[in-house]
Tab-separated table of C-alpha atoms and ligand atoms in Angstrom:
chain	number	residue	atom	x	y	z
A	1	UNK	CA	14.865	-61.358	-21.769
A	2	UNK	CA	16.494	-58.929	-19.379
A	3	UNK	CA	16.041	-56.144	-21.906
A	4	UNK	CA	12.335	-56.838	-22.230
A	5	UNK	CA	11.828	-56.730	-18.464
A	6	UNK	CA	13.652	-53.419	-18.258
A	7	UNK	CA	11.457	-51.952	-21.009
A	8	UNK	CA	8.324	-52.926	-19.120
A	9	UNK	CA	9.639	-51.331	-15.959
A	10	UNK	CA	10.414	-48.137	-17.830
A	11	UNK	CA	6.938	-48.116	-19.365
A	12	UNK	CA	5.391	-48.812	-15.981
A	13	UNK	CA	7.149	-45.769	-14.559
A	14	UNK	CA	6.109	-43.640	-17.515
A	15	UNK	CA	2.478	-44.549	-16.888
A	16	UNK	CA	2.825	-43.712	-13.220
A	17	UNK	CA	3.572	-40.034	-13.921
A	18	UNK	CA	0.627	-37.683	-14.163
A	19	UNK	CA	0.228	-36.171	-17.588
A	20	UNK	CA	1.789	-39.046	-19.520
A	21	UNK	CA	0.375	-41.345	-22.171
A	22	UNK	CA	1.922	-44.219	-24.126
A	23	UNK	CA	3.812	-42.937	-27.180
A	24	UNK	CA	2.711	-43.784	-30.740
A	25	UNK	CA	4.197	-47.131	-31.757
A	26	UNK	CA	2.498	-47.828	-35.068
A	27	UNK	CA	4.334	-46.927	-38.277
A	28	UNK	CA	1.225	-46.807	-40.465
A	29	UNK	CA	-0.535	-44.455	-38.032
A	30	UNK	CA	2.574	-42.285	-37.878
A	31	UNK	CA	2.720	-42.098	-41.675
A	32	UNK	CA	-0.977	-41.448	-42.364
A	33	UNK	CA	-2.077	-39.476	-39.311
A	34	UNK	CA	0.940	-37.398	-38.366
A	35	UNK	CA	1.686	-35.695	-41.679
A	36	UNK	CA	-0.677	-32.713	-41.474
A	37	UNK	CA	-0.440	-32.358	-37.699
A	38	UNK	CA	1.113	-33.796	-34.570
A	39	UNK	CA	0.473	-37.534	-34.179
A	40	UNK	CA	-2.044	-37.587	-31.347
A	41	UNK	CA	-1.516	-40.586	-29.057
A	42	UNK	CA	-4.433	-43.058	-29.032
A	43	UNK	CA	-4.954	-42.628	-25.256
A	44	UNK	CA	-5.918	-38.954	-25.747
A	45	UNK	CA	-9.366	-39.961	-27.067
A	46	UNK	CA	-11.815	-42.660	-26.035
A	47	UNK	CA	-12.992	-45.485	-28.285
A	48	UNK	CA	-16.216	-43.726	-29.331
A	49	UNK	CA	-14.389	-40.551	-30.321
A	50	UNK	CA	-11.853	-42.458	-32.450
A	51	UNK	CA	-14.663	-44.356	-34.175
A	52	UNK	CA	-16.287	-41.033	-35.060
A	53	UNK	CA	-12.991	-39.590	-36.324
A	54	UNK	CA	-12.332	-42.649	-38.486
A	55	UNK	CA	-15.926	-42.698	-39.846
A	56	UNK	CA	-15.620	-39.128	-41.073
A	57	UNK	CA	-12.194	-38.991	-42.726
A	58	UNK	CA	-13.557	-37.731	-46.082
A	59	UNK	CA	-14.748	-34.617	-44.245
A	60	UNK	CA	-11.994	-34.348	-41.646
A	61	UNK	CA	-12.236	-30.889	-40.064
A	62	UNK	CA	-12.650	-29.316	-43.495
A	63	UNK	CA	-10.075	-31.475	-45.247
A	64	UNK	CA	-10.071	-34.894	-46.953
A	65	UNK	CA	-8.014	-37.462	-45.030
A	66	UNK	CA	-9.580	-40.603	-46.556
A	67	UNK	CA	-7.665	-43.863	-46.587
A	68	UNK	CA	-7.951	-47.152	-48.457
A	69	UNK	CA	-9.991	-49.780	-46.638
A	70	UNK	CA	-7.001	-51.866	-45.516
A	71	UNK	CA	-5.172	-48.845	-44.039
A	72	UNK	CA	-8.366	-47.506	-42.513
A	73	UNK	CA	-9.160	-50.795	-40.768
A	74	UNK	CA	-5.613	-51.278	-39.515
A	75	UNK	CA	-5.419	-47.769	-38.048
A	76	UNK	CA	-8.897	-48.032	-36.520
A	77	UNK	CA	-7.903	-51.294	-34.805
A	78	UNK	CA	-4.726	-49.682	-33.455
A	79	UNK	CA	-6.606	-46.652	-32.128
A	80	UNK	CA	-9.388	-48.658	-30.527
A	81	UNK	CA	-7.135	-51.132	-28.784
A	82	UNK	CA	-5.061	-48.278	-27.331
A	83	UNK	CA	-7.856	-45.753	-26.715
A	84	UNK	CA	-8.015	-43.906	-23.410
A	85	UNK	CA	-10.751	-44.021	-20.817
A	86	UNK	CA	-9.803	-41.783	-17.898
A	87	UNK	CA	-8.133	-38.349	-17.730
A	88	UNK	CA	-8.199	-36.352	-20.987
A	89	UNK	CA	-10.241	-39.035	-22.781
A	90	UNK	CA	-13.010	-39.189	-20.179
A	91	UNK	CA	-16.522	-37.853	-20.878
A	92	UNK	CA	-15.660	-36.699	-24.365
A	93	UNK	CA	-18.348	-37.108	-27.018
A	94	UNK	CA	-16.630	-34.971	-29.663
A	95	UNK	CA	-13.984	-35.848	-32.243
A	96	UNK	CA	-11.571	-33.361	-30.717
A	97	UNK	CA	-9.144	-33.840	-27.839
A	98	UNK	CA	-9.265	-30.066	-27.403
A	99	UNK	CA	-13.021	-30.265	-26.688
A	100	UNK	CA	-12.805	-32.787	-23.859
A	101	UNK	CA	-13.947	-31.376	-20.487
A	102	UNK	CA	-10.655	-32.311	-18.796
A	103	UNK	CA	-8.577	-30.788	-21.602
A	104	UNK	CA	-10.524	-27.525	-21.437
A	105	UNK	CA	-10.100	-27.434	-17.666
A	106	UNK	CA	-6.335	-28.070	-17.881
A	107	UNK	CA	-5.834	-25.265	-20.435
A	108	UNK	CA	-8.232	-22.588	-19.220
A	109	UNK	CA	-5.453	-20.488	-17.680
A	110	UNK	CA	-3.353	-20.367	-20.837
A	111	UNK	CA	-3.662	-16.806	-22.239
A	112	UNK	CA	-5.359	-16.629	-25.665
A	113	UNK	CA	-2.577	-14.448	-27.102
A	114	UNK	CA	-0.069	-17.262	-26.441
A	115	UNK	CA	-2.335	-19.754	-28.217
A	116	UNK	CA	-3.181	-17.515	-31.201
A	117	UNK	CA	0.413	-16.406	-31.853
A	118	UNK	CA	1.860	-17.688	-35.128
A	119	UNK	CA	4.324	-20.079	-33.432
A	120	UNK	CA	1.397	-22.009	-31.928
A	121	UNK	CA	-1.813	-21.248	-33.856
A	122	UNK	CA	-4.257	-23.354	-31.849
A	123	UNK	CA	-4.426	-25.725	-28.908
A	124	UNK	CA	-4.501	-28.620	-31.397
A	125	UNK	CA	-0.768	-27.993	-31.939
A	126	UNK	CA	0.328	-29.899	-28.795
A	127	UNK	CA	4.030	-30.097	-29.594
A	128	UNK	CA	4.373	-26.289	-29.878
A	129	UNK	CA	4.180	-26.044	-26.072
A	130	UNK	CA	4.713	-29.586	-24.805
A	131	UNK	CA	8.373	-30.154	-25.724
A	132	UNK	CA	8.183	-33.922	-25.098
A	133	UNK	CA	4.706	-34.418	-26.609
A	134	UNK	CA	6.022	-36.908	-29.155
A	135	UNK	CA	7.046	-39.127	-26.238
A	136	UNK	CA	3.596	-38.814	-24.684
A	137	UNK	CA	4.998	-36.664	-21.879
A	138	UNK	CA	2.679	-33.756	-21.049
A	139	UNK	CA	4.045	-33.069	-17.573
A	140	UNK	CA	4.339	-29.442	-16.502
A	141	UNK	CA	8.134	-29.688	-16.326
A	142	UNK	CA	8.255	-30.268	-20.076
A	143	UNK	CA	6.096	-27.272	-21.032
A	144	UNK	CA	7.757	-24.351	-22.790
A	145	UNK	CA	5.479	-21.877	-24.537
A	146	UNK	CA	6.989	-19.853	-27.415
A	147	UNK	CA	7.678	-16.212	-26.441
A	148	UNK	CA	6.757	-17.012	-22.850
A	149	UNK	CA	8.945	-19.844	-21.565
A	150	UNK	CA	8.335	-22.347	-18.814
A	151	UNK	CA	4.976	-22.703	-17.144
A	152	UNK	CA	5.231	-22.601	-13.364
B	1	HEC	C1	-4.799	-33.795	-45.023
B	1	HEC	C2	-4.368	-33.396	-43.679
B	1	HEC	C3	-4.775	-34.306	-42.525
B	1	HEC	C4	-4.549	-35.656	-42.384
B	1	HEC	C5	-3.876	-36.610	-43.366
B	1	HEC	C6	-5.071	-36.013	-41.080
B	1	HEC	N1	-5.560	-34.911	-40.444
B	1	HEC	FE1	-6.334	-34.869	-38.549
B	1	HEC	N2	-6.704	-32.866	-38.762
B	1	HEC	C7	-6.450	-32.115	-39.885
B	1	HEC	C8	-6.910	-30.762	-39.664
B	1	HEC	C9	-6.821	-29.605	-40.668
B	1	HEC	C10	-7.431	-30.730	-38.350
B	1	HEC	C11	-7.999	-29.518	-37.619
B	1	HEC	C12	-6.855	-28.813	-36.939
B	1	HEC	C13	-7.244	-27.550	-36.226
B	1	HEC	O1	-8.411	-27.286	-35.998
B	1	HEC	O2	-6.297	-26.807	-35.864
B	1	HEC	C14	-7.275	-32.070	-37.819
B	1	HEC	C15	-7.638	-32.437	-36.534
B	1	HEC	C16	-7.561	-33.717	-36.011
B	1	HEC	C17	-7.995	-34.092	-34.670
B	1	HEC	C18	-8.575	-33.170	-33.625
B	1	HEC	C19	-7.472	-32.400	-32.877
B	1	HEC	C20	-8.065	-31.526	-31.783
B	1	HEC	O3	-8.271	-30.330	-32.024
B	1	HEC	O4	-8.312	-32.049	-30.684
B	1	HEC	C21	-7.799	-35.443	-34.561
B	1	HEC	C22	-8.101	-36.304	-33.347
B	1	HEC	C23	-7.232	-35.894	-35.815
B	1	HEC	N3	-7.086	-34.826	-36.668
B	1	HEC	C24	-6.921	-37.204	-36.086
B	1	HEC	C25	-6.419	-37.649	-37.304
B	1	HEC	C26	-6.235	-39.045	-37.643
B	1	HEC	C27	-6.563	-40.225	-36.760
B	1	HEC	C28	-5.711	-39.080	-38.915
B	1	HEC	C29	-5.335	-40.283	-39.751
B	1	HEC	C30	-6.416	-41.201	-40.067
B	1	HEC	C31	-5.594	-37.692	-39.375
B	1	HEC	N4	-6.037	-36.867	-38.373
B	1	HEC	C32	-5.072	-37.301	-40.592
B	1	HEC	C33	-5.827	-32.547	-41.034
B	1	HEC	C34	-5.411	-33.851	-41.281
B	2	HEC	C1	-0.279	-22.911	-25.881
B	2	HEC	C2	0.471	-24.008	-25.303
B	2	HEC	C3	-0.178	-25.376	-25.189
B	2	HEC	C4	-0.683	-26.173	-26.191
B	2	HEC	C5	-0.717	-25.873	-27.674
B	2	HEC	C6	-1.166	-27.380	-25.560
B	2	HEC	N1	-0.955	-27.317	-24.219
B	2	HEC	FE1	-1.344	-28.796	-22.865
B	2	HEC	N2	-0.817	-27.551	-21.360
B	2	HEC	C7	-0.286	-26.288	-21.494
B	2	HEC	C8	-0.080	-25.692	-20.172
B	2	HEC	C9	0.479	-24.310	-19.894
B	2	HEC	C10	-0.496	-26.667	-19.226
B	2	HEC	C11	-0.489	-26.562	-17.697
B	2	HEC	C12	-1.756	-25.859	-17.291
B	2	HEC	C13	-1.855	-25.625	-15.798
B	2	HEC	O1	-1.476	-26.506	-15.034
B	2	HEC	O2	-2.327	-24.568	-15.433
B	2	HEC	C14	-0.946	-27.829	-20.010
B	2	HEC	C15	-1.400	-29.009	-19.440
B	2	HEC	C16	-1.663	-30.181	-20.147
B	2	HEC	C17	-1.942	-31.473	-19.553
B	2	HEC	C18	-1.976	-31.788	-18.049
B	2	HEC	C19	-0.575	-32.129	-17.592
B	2	HEC	C20	-0.496	-32.666	-16.175
B	2	HEC	O3	0.575	-32.548	-15.581
B	2	HEC	O4	-1.480	-33.205	-15.699
B	2	HEC	C21	-2.114	-32.357	-20.581
B	2	HEC	C22	-2.384	-33.851	-20.468
B	2	HEC	C23	-1.978	-31.602	-21.805
B	2	HEC	N3	-1.691	-30.293	-21.508
B	2	HEC	C24	-2.119	-32.142	-23.065
B	2	HEC	C25	-2.117	-31.395	-24.242
B	2	HEC	C26	-2.434	-31.945	-25.553
B	2	HEC	C27	-2.763	-33.387	-25.821
B	2	HEC	C28	-2.370	-30.902	-26.439
B	2	HEC	C29	-2.713	-30.916	-27.897
B	2	HEC	C30	-4.002	-31.493	-28.282
B	2	HEC	C31	-1.982	-29.707	-25.680
B	2	HEC	N4	-1.857	-30.043	-24.352
B	2	HEC	C32	-1.753	-28.445	-26.223
B	2	HEC	C33	-0.005	-25.656	-22.688
B	2	HEC	C34	-0.371	-26.106	-23.956
């Protein structure tokens, strides 16, 4: 019981920091949706965006990421019940996190050469710069851009 209370406190603190989202905690999602790219946390997109992503898996950004019905439905339920509403997820009608107005605003000062370099490739590759991205921590203190270093 004590352990559980402590966990909740830790999570509460994590949520209190700017630039943090709840980490992925679904094994099926991790297996099916984090093999080709970083496993984007559900809170990075809103419910509508996730529904669009999951409706179009056979033509997923130029690749086929289709799933069986059972897996599809389970992952969709996980994404929807943990979808974001504010911050990065707000006012986004696209299927991309990187096209959300807040995301674009946050990244507009990042030089294109640092994004296009082979160690990063594109802004979709969150974990190339956000060293604690897999923990849902996007705070500035945890940013380290390849061939550039810390962002301050
Ligand atoms: C077969 C490989 C593959 C699998 C499996 C896959 N994806 Fe993707 N995904 C891609 C590619 C390729 C892109 C485009 C990346 C880019 O533009 O750099 C992408 C992009 C995305 C983006 C947009 C990222 C951005 O730019 O903001 C989201 C969201 C996404 N995938 C979610 C998922 C989900 C959810 C699943 C599991 C149901 C999944 N992906 C499984 C290949 C895959
Ligand atoms: C090329 C490196 C790079 C990549 C790739 C990148 N970011 Fe960032 N990100 C930054 C930098 C630098 C900042 C700080 C910008 C500023 O404050 O001027 C930032 C800021 C942020 C913030 C705001 C943090 C805060 O303290 O409020 C979030 C959230 C974020 N990024 C999420 C993401 C996500 C999600 C992805 C992947 C879809 C991503 N980033 C990809 C470099 C990157």
